[in-house]
Short mmCIF file of C-alpha atoms in Angstrom, two decimals:
data_model
loop_
_atom_site.label_atom_id
_atom_site.label_comp_id
_atom_site.label_asym_id
_atom_site.label_seq_id
_atom_site.Cartn_x
_atom_site.Cartn_y
_atom_site.Cartn_z
CA MET A 1 86.79 -246.38 -27.14
CA SER A 2 85.77 -244.42 -23.92
CA HIS A 3 88.97 -242.26 -23.81
CA GLU A 4 89.49 -242.31 -27.51
CA PRO A 5 93.53 -241.55 -27.03
CA HIS A 6 94.04 -241.66 -30.64
CA ARG A 7 92.25 -238.82 -31.77
CA ASN A 8 95.47 -236.47 -30.54
CA ILE A 9 97.80 -238.70 -32.31
CA ALA A 10 99.21 -237.29 -35.65
CA SER A 11 100.60 -240.12 -37.33
CA ASP A 12 99.26 -243.54 -38.00
CA LEU A 13 102.65 -245.13 -36.45
CA GLN A 14 103.20 -243.08 -33.06
CA PRO A 15 102.25 -244.77 -30.14
CA PHE A 16 99.70 -243.71 -27.50
CA THR A 17 98.75 -245.13 -24.34
CA ILE A 18 95.32 -246.78 -23.38
CA PRO A 19 94.42 -244.69 -20.08
CA GLY A 20 92.88 -246.58 -16.89
CA LEU A 21 94.46 -249.92 -17.11
CA PRO A 22 96.86 -251.85 -14.54
CA ASP A 23 99.58 -251.91 -17.08
CA GLN A 24 100.84 -249.53 -19.68
CA VAL A 25 99.28 -250.44 -23.03
CA ASN A 26 100.56 -248.58 -26.01
CA LEU A 27 99.29 -248.94 -29.31
CA THR A 28 99.33 -247.18 -32.96
CA LYS A 29 96.33 -245.89 -34.96
CA LEU A 30 97.10 -248.93 -37.53
CA GLN A 31 96.67 -251.53 -34.79
CA LEU A 32 93.17 -250.11 -34.06
CA PRO A 33 90.06 -251.62 -36.17
CA SER A 34 89.15 -249.20 -39.15
CA PHE A 35 85.64 -248.65 -37.18
CA ILE A 36 87.41 -246.94 -34.07
CA ARG A 37 90.26 -245.32 -36.02
CA GLU A 38 87.98 -243.83 -38.57
CA ALA A 39 84.95 -243.26 -36.28
CA SER A 40 82.64 -244.93 -38.98
CA LYS A 41 79.55 -246.04 -38.19
CA ASN A 42 79.28 -249.44 -40.03
CA GLU A 43 77.50 -252.61 -39.18
CA LEU A 44 80.01 -253.74 -37.00
CA ALA A 45 80.13 -250.93 -35.13
CA LYS A 46 76.37 -250.51 -34.66
CA ILE A 47 76.41 -254.33 -33.17
CA LEU A 48 79.36 -253.36 -31.19
CA ASP A 49 77.77 -250.63 -29.71
CA GLN A 50 74.66 -252.59 -28.99
CA THR A 51 76.79 -255.58 -27.69
CA LEU A 52 78.21 -252.88 -25.05
CA GLN A 53 74.41 -251.44 -23.95
CA ALA A 54 73.45 -255.03 -23.46
CA GLU A 55 76.43 -255.69 -21.03
CA LEU A 56 76.00 -252.42 -19.24
CA LYS A 57 72.41 -254.08 -18.29
CA SER A 58 73.56 -257.66 -17.55
CA TYR A 59 73.98 -258.67 -14.33
CA GLY A 60 77.75 -260.08 -15.00
CA PHE A 61 79.99 -261.81 -16.87
CA ILE A 62 81.67 -265.44 -17.43
CA ILE A 63 85.26 -264.77 -18.33
CA ASN A 64 87.45 -267.45 -19.66
CA SER A 65 90.47 -266.29 -17.30
CA CYS A 66 91.51 -266.74 -13.45
CA LEU A 67 92.55 -264.53 -10.72
CA GLU A 68 96.22 -266.12 -10.66
CA LEU A 69 96.94 -265.27 -14.44
CA GLU A 70 95.39 -262.15 -14.35
CA PRO A 71 94.78 -260.59 -10.71
CA ALA A 72 95.13 -256.87 -11.77
CA TYR A 73 92.69 -257.23 -14.39
CA VAL A 74 90.40 -259.06 -12.19
CA GLU A 75 90.39 -256.37 -9.62
CA HIS A 76 90.30 -253.71 -12.12
CA TYR A 77 87.11 -255.15 -13.59
CA ARG A 78 85.19 -255.49 -10.40
CA LYS A 79 86.52 -252.33 -8.61
CA VAL A 80 87.02 -249.83 -11.56
CA MET A 81 84.43 -250.98 -14.27
CA GLY A 82 81.93 -251.91 -11.28
CA ARG A 83 80.85 -255.46 -12.86
CA LYS A 84 80.30 -258.69 -11.57
CA ALA A 85 82.28 -261.53 -13.11
CA TRP A 86 82.69 -265.35 -12.21
CA HIS A 87 86.26 -266.29 -13.80
CA ILE A 88 86.02 -269.78 -14.64
CA GLY A 89 88.86 -270.05 -16.78
CA PRO A 90 90.65 -271.67 -18.85
CA ILE A 91 87.63 -273.34 -19.84
CA SER A 92 89.46 -276.41 -20.98
CA LEU A 93 89.79 -277.25 -17.18
CA SER A 94 86.21 -277.27 -16.83
CA ILE A 95 86.01 -280.82 -18.86
CA ARG A 96 85.83 -283.05 -15.93
CA HIS A 97 85.20 -286.43 -17.16
CA ALA A 98 87.80 -288.40 -19.26
CA LYS A 99 85.64 -289.72 -21.58
CA ASP A 100 84.30 -286.23 -22.64
CA LYS A 101 87.78 -284.97 -22.80
CA GLU A 102 89.17 -287.65 -24.85
CA GLU A 103 86.13 -287.35 -27.32
CA THR A 104 86.66 -283.50 -27.71
CA GLU A 105 90.45 -284.07 -28.17
CA ASP A 106 89.81 -286.53 -30.76
CA LYS A 107 87.49 -284.51 -32.77
CA ALA A 108 89.37 -281.33 -32.78
CA SER A 109 92.73 -281.40 -31.26
CA THR A 110 94.60 -282.72 -34.43
CA ALA A 111 92.95 -280.12 -37.02
CA GLN A 112 93.76 -277.27 -34.54
CA LEU A 113 97.41 -278.11 -33.76
CA ALA A 114 98.05 -278.21 -37.67
CA GLU A 115 96.28 -274.89 -38.11
CA ILE A 116 98.06 -273.44 -35.02
CA ALA A 117 101.65 -274.71 -36.67
CA ALA A 118 100.52 -272.98 -40.03
CA GLY A 119 99.67 -269.81 -38.36
CA LEU A 120 102.88 -269.60 -36.54
CA GLU A 121 104.80 -270.56 -39.42
CA ALA A 122 102.82 -267.70 -41.48
CA SER A 123 103.52 -265.15 -38.75
CA ASP A 124 107.10 -265.31 -39.35
CA SER A 125 107.17 -263.98 -35.85
CA THR A 126 109.42 -265.57 -33.19
CA PHE A 127 107.77 -267.94 -30.74
CA ILE A 128 107.92 -270.36 -28.16
CA TRP A 129 105.21 -273.31 -28.14
CA VAL A 130 104.38 -275.24 -25.29
CA TYR A 131 102.61 -278.49 -26.29
CA ALA A 132 102.71 -281.26 -23.72
CA SER A 133 101.49 -284.52 -24.99
CA ASN A 134 101.19 -287.70 -22.68
CA THR A 135 101.69 -289.68 -26.34
CA GLU A 136 104.00 -289.90 -28.84
CA GLU A 137 101.44 -288.70 -31.37
CA ASN A 138 103.04 -285.34 -32.08
CA LYS A 139 104.36 -286.22 -36.09
CA GLU A 140 100.87 -286.92 -36.99
CA TRP A 141 99.62 -283.40 -37.00
CA MET A 142 102.58 -281.63 -37.56
CA PRO A 143 103.27 -280.19 -41.01
CA GLU A 144 106.03 -281.88 -42.99
CA GLY A 145 109.27 -280.02 -42.44
CA PHE A 146 107.40 -277.57 -39.60
CA GLU A 147 110.42 -277.98 -37.21
CA ASP A 148 112.93 -277.33 -39.75
CA ARG A 149 111.36 -274.07 -41.25
CA ILE A 150 110.95 -272.84 -37.95
CA GLU A 151 114.31 -273.38 -36.71
CA GLY A 152 116.09 -270.06 -35.28
CA LYS A 153 112.44 -268.43 -34.92
CA GLY A 154 110.49 -270.88 -33.04
CA LEU A 155 110.81 -273.31 -30.08
CA ILE A 156 108.62 -276.18 -29.38
CA ILE A 157 108.45 -277.48 -25.69
CA ARG A 158 106.95 -281.00 -25.51
CA GLU A 159 106.11 -281.15 -21.58
CA CYS A 160 104.95 -279.24 -19.12
CA THR A 161 106.91 -275.96 -17.91
CA GLN A 162 106.25 -273.07 -15.85
CA GLN A 163 104.03 -270.37 -17.66
CA LEU A 164 104.92 -267.50 -15.50
CA GLN A 165 108.49 -267.81 -16.03
CA ILE A 166 107.74 -267.36 -19.85
CA LEU A 167 105.04 -264.99 -19.39
CA GLU A 168 107.06 -262.37 -17.06
CA HIS A 169 110.04 -262.34 -19.67
CA GLU A 170 109.91 -258.56 -21.09
CA ALA A 171 109.95 -260.26 -24.57
CA VAL A 172 106.89 -261.57 -24.69
CA GLY A 173 104.21 -259.59 -26.95
CA GLY A 174 101.13 -262.10 -26.62
CA PHE A 175 99.75 -265.08 -24.99
CA MET A 176 97.57 -268.01 -26.67
CA THR A 177 96.00 -270.93 -24.76
CA HIS A 178 93.46 -273.30 -25.64
#
């Protein structure tokens, strides 16, 4: 929003680079939210402007990330943007007591996992899903026939694995953790 690199692009499909980030990030106009792409001042744009103004006045931020996962961006945030930040993430690691963790998982995990499975299947994108569980309850939440339907476009790994090996691969286009 600060640099508006999309303003000098003729086509909605022509890529442009977001300036000032530690990595080269390329987008097209179609990947931008409509209020940025069209420079409209709808209610969402007004709320985001108010949020930005409040952020500029804040003492700092709590961020759901960690130095080990995104060292260049932690440094960028501190040095370039001049903002204080406390990286506490992933937040799921802050659940310290086994009882609290068990209650949280019982209430939400099954529904969340089923929704993630449905979203991955509907996306029609290739994916790797690492789901490490100490139990044999994988089939309870998994939609019937899911593994057959995603064969050839999705891979489910049911044990802990080295995230960095996966994330460093050039084909990775996104990453989600919960």
